[in-house]
Coordinates of C-alpha atoms in Angstrom, one line a residue:
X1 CA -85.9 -180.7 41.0
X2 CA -84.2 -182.1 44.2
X3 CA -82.5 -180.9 47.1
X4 CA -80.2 -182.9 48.9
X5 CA -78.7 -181.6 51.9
X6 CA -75.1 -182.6 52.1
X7 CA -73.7 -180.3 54.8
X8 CA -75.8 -178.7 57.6
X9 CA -73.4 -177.3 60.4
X10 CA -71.7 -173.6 60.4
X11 CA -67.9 -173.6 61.2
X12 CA -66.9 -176.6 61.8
X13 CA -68.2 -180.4 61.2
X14 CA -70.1 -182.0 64.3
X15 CA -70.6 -186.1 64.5
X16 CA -74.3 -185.5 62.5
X17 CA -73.7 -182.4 60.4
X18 CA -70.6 -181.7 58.2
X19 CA -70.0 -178.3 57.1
X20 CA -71.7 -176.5 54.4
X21 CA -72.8 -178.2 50.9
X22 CA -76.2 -178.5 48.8
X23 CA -76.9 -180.6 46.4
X24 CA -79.6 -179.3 43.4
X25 CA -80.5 -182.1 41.3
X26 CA -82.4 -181.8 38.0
X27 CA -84.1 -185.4 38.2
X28 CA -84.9 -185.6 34.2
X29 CA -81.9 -183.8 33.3
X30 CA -79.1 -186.2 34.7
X31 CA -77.4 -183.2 36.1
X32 CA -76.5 -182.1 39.5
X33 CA -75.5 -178.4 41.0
X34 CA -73.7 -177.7 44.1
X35 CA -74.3 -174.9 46.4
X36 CA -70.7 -174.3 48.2
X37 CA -68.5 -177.0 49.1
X38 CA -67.3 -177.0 52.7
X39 CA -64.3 -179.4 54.2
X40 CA -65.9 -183.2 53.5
X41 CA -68.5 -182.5 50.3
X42 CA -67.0 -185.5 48.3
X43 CA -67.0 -187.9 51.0
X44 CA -70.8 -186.5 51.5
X45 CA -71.7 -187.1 47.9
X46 CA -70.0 -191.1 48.2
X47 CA -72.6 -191.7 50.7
X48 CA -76.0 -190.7 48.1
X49 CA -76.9 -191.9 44.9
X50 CA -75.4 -188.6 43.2
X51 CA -71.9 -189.1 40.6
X52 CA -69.6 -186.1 40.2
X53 CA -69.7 -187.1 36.2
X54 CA -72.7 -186.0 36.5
X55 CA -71.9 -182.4 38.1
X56 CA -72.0 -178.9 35.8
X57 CA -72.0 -175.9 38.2
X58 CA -70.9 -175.2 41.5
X59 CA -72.0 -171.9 43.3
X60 CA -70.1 -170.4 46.2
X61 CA -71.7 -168.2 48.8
X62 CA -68.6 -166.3 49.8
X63 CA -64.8 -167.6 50.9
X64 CA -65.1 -168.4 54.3
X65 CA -63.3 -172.0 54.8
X66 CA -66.4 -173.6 56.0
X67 CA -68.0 -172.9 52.5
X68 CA -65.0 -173.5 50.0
X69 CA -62.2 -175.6 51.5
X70 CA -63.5 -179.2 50.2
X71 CA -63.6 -178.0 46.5
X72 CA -60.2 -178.4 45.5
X73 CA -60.4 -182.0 46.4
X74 CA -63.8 -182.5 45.1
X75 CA -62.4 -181.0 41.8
X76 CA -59.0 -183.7 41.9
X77 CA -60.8 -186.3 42.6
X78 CA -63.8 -186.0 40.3
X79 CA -60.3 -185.9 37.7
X80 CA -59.0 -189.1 38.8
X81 CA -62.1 -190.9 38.7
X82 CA -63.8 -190.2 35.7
X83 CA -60.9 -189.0 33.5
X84 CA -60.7 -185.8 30.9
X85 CA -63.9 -187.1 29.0
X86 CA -66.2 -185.7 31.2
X87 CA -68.2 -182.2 31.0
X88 CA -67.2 -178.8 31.9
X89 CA -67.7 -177.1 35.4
X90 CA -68.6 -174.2 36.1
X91 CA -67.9 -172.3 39.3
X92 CA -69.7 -168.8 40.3
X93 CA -68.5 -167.2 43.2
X94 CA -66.7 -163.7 44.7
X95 CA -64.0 -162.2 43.7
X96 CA -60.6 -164.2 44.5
X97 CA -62.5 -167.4 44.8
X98 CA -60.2 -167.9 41.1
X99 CA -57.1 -167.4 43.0
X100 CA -57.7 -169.5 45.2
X101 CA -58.2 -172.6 43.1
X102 CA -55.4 -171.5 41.0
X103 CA -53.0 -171.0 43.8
X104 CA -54.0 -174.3 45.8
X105 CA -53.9 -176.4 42.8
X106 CA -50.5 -174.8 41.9
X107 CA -49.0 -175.6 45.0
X108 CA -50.5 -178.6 45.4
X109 CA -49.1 -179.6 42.1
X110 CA -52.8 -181.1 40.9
X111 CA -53.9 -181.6 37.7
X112 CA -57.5 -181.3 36.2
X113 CA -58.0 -183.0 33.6
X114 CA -61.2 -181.9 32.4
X115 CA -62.6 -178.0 31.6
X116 CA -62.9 -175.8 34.8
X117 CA -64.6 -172.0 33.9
X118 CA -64.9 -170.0 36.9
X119 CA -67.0 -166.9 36.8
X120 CA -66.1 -164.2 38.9
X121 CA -69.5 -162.2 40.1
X122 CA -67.8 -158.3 40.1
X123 CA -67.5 -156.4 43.4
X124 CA -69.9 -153.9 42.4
X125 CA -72.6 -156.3 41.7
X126 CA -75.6 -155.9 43.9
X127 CA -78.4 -158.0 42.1
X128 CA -79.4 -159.7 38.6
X129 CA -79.1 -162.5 36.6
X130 CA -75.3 -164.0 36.4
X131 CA -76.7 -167.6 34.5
X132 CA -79.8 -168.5 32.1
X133 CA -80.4 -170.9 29.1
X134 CA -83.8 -171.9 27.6
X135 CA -85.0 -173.8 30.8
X136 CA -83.4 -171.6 33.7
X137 CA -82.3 -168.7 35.1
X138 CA -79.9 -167.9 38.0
X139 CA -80.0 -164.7 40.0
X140 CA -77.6 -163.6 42.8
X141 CA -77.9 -161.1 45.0
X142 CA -75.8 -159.4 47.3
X143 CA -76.1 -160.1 50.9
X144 CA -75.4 -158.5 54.6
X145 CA -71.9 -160.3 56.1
X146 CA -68.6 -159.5 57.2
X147 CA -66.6 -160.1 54.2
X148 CA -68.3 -160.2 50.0
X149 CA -71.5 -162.6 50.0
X150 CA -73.9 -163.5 47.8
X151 CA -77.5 -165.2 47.9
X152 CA -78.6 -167.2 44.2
X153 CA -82.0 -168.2 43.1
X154 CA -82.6 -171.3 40.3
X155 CA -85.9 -169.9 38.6
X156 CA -87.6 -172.1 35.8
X157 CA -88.3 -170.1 33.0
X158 CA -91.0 -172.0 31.4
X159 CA -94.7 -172.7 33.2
X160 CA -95.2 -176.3 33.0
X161 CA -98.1 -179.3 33.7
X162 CA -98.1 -182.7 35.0
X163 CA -99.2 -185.9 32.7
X164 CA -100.3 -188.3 34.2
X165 CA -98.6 -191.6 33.2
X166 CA -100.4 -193.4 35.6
X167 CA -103.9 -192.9 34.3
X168 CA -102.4 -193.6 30.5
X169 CA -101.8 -196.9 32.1
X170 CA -105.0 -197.6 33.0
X171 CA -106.5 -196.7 30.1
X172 CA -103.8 -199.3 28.5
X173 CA -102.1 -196.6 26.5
X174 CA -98.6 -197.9 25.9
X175 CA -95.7 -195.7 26.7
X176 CA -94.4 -194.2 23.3
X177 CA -94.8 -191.6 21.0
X178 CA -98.5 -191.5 21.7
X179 CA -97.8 -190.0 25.3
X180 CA -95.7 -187.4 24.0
X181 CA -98.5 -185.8 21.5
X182 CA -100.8 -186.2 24.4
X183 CA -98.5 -184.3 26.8
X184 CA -98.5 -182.0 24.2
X185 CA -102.8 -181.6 24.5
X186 CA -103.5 -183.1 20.9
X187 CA -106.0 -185.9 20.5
X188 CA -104.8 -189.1 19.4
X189 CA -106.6 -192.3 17.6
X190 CA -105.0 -195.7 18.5
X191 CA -104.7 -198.2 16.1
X192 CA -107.8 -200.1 17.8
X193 CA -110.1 -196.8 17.0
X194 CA -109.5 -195.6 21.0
X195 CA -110.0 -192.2 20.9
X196 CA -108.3 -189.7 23.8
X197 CA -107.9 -186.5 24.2
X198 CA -104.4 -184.7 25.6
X199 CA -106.2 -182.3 28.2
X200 CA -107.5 -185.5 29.9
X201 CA -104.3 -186.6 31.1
X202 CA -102.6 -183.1 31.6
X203 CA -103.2 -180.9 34.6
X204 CA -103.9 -177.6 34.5
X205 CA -100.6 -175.2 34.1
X206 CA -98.5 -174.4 37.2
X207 CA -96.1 -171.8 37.3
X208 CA -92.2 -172.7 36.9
X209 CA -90.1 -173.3 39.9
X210 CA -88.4 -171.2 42.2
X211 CA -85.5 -172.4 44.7
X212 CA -83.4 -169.9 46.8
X213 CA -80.5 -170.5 48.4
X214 CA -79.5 -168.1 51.2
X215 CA -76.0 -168.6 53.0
X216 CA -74.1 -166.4 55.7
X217 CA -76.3 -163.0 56.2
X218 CA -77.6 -160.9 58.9
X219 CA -81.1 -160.2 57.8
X220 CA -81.6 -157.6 54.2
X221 CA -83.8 -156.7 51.7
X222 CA -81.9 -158.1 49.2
X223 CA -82.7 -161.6 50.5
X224 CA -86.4 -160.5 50.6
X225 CA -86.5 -159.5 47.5
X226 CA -84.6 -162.4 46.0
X227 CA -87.2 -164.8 47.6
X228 CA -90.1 -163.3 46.6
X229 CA -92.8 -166.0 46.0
X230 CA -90.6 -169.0 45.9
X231 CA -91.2 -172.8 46.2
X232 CA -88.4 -173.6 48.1
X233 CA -85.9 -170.5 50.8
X234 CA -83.5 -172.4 52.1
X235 CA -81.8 -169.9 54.7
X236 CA -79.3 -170.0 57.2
X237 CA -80.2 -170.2 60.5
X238 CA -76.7 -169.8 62.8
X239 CA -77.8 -169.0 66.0
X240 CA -80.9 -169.0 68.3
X241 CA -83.1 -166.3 68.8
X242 CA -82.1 -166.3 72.4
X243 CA -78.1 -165.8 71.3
X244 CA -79.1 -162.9 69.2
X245 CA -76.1 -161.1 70.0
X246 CA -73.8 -163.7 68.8
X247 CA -75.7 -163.5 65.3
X248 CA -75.2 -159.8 65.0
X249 CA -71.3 -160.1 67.0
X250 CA -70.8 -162.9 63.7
X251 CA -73.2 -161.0 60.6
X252 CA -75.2 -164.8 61.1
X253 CA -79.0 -164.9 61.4
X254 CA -81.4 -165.7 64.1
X255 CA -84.0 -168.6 63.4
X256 CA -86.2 -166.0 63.9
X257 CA -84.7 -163.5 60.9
X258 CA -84.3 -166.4 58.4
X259 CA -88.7 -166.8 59.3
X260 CA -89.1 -163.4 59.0
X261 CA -87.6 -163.0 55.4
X262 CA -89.5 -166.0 54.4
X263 CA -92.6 -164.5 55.9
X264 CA -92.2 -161.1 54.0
X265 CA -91.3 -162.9 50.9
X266 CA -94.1 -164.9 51.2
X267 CA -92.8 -168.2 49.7
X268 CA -94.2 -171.7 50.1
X269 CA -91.4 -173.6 52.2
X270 CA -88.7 -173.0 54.5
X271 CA -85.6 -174.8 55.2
X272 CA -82.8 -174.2 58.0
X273 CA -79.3 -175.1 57.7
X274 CA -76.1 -173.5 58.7
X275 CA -76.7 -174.9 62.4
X276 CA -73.9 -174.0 64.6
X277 CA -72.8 -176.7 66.8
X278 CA -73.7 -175.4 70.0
X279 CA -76.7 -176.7 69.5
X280 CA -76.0 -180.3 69.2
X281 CA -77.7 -182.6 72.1
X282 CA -73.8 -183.1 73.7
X283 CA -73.0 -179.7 73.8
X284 CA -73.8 -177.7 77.4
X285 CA -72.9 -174.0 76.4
X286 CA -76.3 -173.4 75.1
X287 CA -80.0 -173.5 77.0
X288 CA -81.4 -174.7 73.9
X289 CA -81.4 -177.3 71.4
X290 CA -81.8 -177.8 67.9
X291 CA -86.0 -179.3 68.6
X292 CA -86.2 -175.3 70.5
X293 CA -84.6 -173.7 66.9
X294 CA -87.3 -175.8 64.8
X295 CA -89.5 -174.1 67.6
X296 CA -88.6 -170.5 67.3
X297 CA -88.7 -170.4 63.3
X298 CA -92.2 -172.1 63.2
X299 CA -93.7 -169.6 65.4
X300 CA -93.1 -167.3 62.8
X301 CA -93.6 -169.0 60.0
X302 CA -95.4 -172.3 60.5
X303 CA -93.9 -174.1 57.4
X304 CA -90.6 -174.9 58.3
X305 CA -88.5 -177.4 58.5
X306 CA -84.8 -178.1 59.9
X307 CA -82.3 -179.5 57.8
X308 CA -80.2 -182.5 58.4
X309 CA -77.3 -183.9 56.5
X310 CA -78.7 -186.3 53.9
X311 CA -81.9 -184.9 54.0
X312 CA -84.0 -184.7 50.5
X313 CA -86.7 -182.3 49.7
X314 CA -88.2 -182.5 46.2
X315 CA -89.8 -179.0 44.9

């Protein structure tokens, strides 16, 4: 899996960092998942290698502009380009996320060609699993702003190991068949006699996947938990550690809250996004800049990194 960081500003779009979109793709599964869709996300997506053909599920932190107002067009123009032969999306988000489609589509007299489900999460839903097939599950959990927000998780569900191609190679194994009984462990005989066995080339079993996206929240156990153990917290980071008041004045985090909670939840990595633009190297209202957020997070909690638009992080 890949994460492609489409959007990385809060509120509104600076000259680096348009508002708020990330990109999930599943690299062997030609399929690509968006978490929310701020002003800009298509234009965004142009400038990658990603296709909306390929797109299947978008998820939507809460309503707040920043987050949704880029998905009607997305939606239109994914329409006009590739036609009504094309799969089905599906949306998750809060409740009136579907009005808000229908109405602006309505109004806007726009047409959608292809299959659009959109899954309400209900008000009274706190934490659990709101997606799974065979290979994944999704979780969501509610989180701590000013209006209905919500947190998701992409778990594998299946351990998994690594075969290694490469040394196949060397061993001039031809790709075929023959690798996929070895991935599987068994032995094989090659016509020539060659004898190999399938542990040789697979490593040892690693535990599936866990990504968690974490959008607009003060600090709360619910993210904690949520992030338990994960590969991969990507949290929002609004406001320095120094403007603390303005994160609890706007239910945002610190730098330092969005360490903390991937400190408790002891996971592997953390990203922060969801930079507000007083940050930015031509803006004088604050004493810091984005190099003193990357600063305050990594004194907590060493392995972090800040997000920029266009960045890619493969878990």
């Amino acid at each position: 899996m890949k994460v492609i960081f489409l959007g990385t500003s809060s509120g509104m779009p600076t000259l680096r960092r348009n508002v708020s979109s990330i990109a999930l793709v599943f690299i062997s599964k030609n399929k690509l998942w968006l978490w929310d869709c701020g002003e800009g996300t298509q234009q965004q997506i142009q400038k990658t290698s990603l296709k909306l053909s390929k797109l299947e599920k978008v998820f939507i932190s809460h309503l707040h502009g920043d987050h949704i107002f880029g998905l009607p067009g997305l939606l239109a123009s994914r329409g006009l380009r590739y036609g009504k032969n094309q799969r089905k999306i599906q949306i998750f988000g809060p409740e009136g996320l579907d009005k808000y489609l229908r109405e602006t589509l309505n109004i806007t007299k726009t047409y959608i060609p292809y299959e659009i489900e959109v899954k309400i999460i209900p008000p009274n839903f706190s934490a659990g699993i709101i997606w799974e097939d065979k290979e994944h599950i999704v979780r969501c959990t509610e989180v701590d702003h000013n209006i209905k927000a919500y947190a998701y998780s992409v778990e594998e569900k299946m351990d998994r190991s690594h075969f290694s191609a490469e040394k196949a190679l060397r061993l001039n194994i031809s790709p075929g068949p023959v690798y996929r009984t070895l991935k599987e462990g068994k032995t094989v005989e090659l016509p020539n006699g060659r004898i190999f066995q399938g542990k040789d080339f697979v490593s040892e079993i690693r535990k599936g996947r866990k990504i968690v996206f974490c959008g607009d929240t003060t600090y709360c156990e619910n993210s904690v938990h949520l992030a338990k153990g994960a590969d991969l917290l990507i949290h929002e980071a609004t406001f320095s550690q120094q403007e603390e008041y303005l994160a609890k004045r706007n239910f945002h985090s610190t730098t330092t809250i969005a360490a903390k909670v991937a400190k408790q939840a002891q996971v592997k990595k953390l990203i922060l996004t969801h930079i507000s633009p007083r940050y930015s190297s031509n803006n004088k209202k604050s004493a810091i800049n984005e190099s003193g957020l990357f600063v305050e997070a990594q004194s907590i909690f060493p392995e972090t990194i800040l997000a920029e638009d266009f960045m890619e992080y493969e878990v």
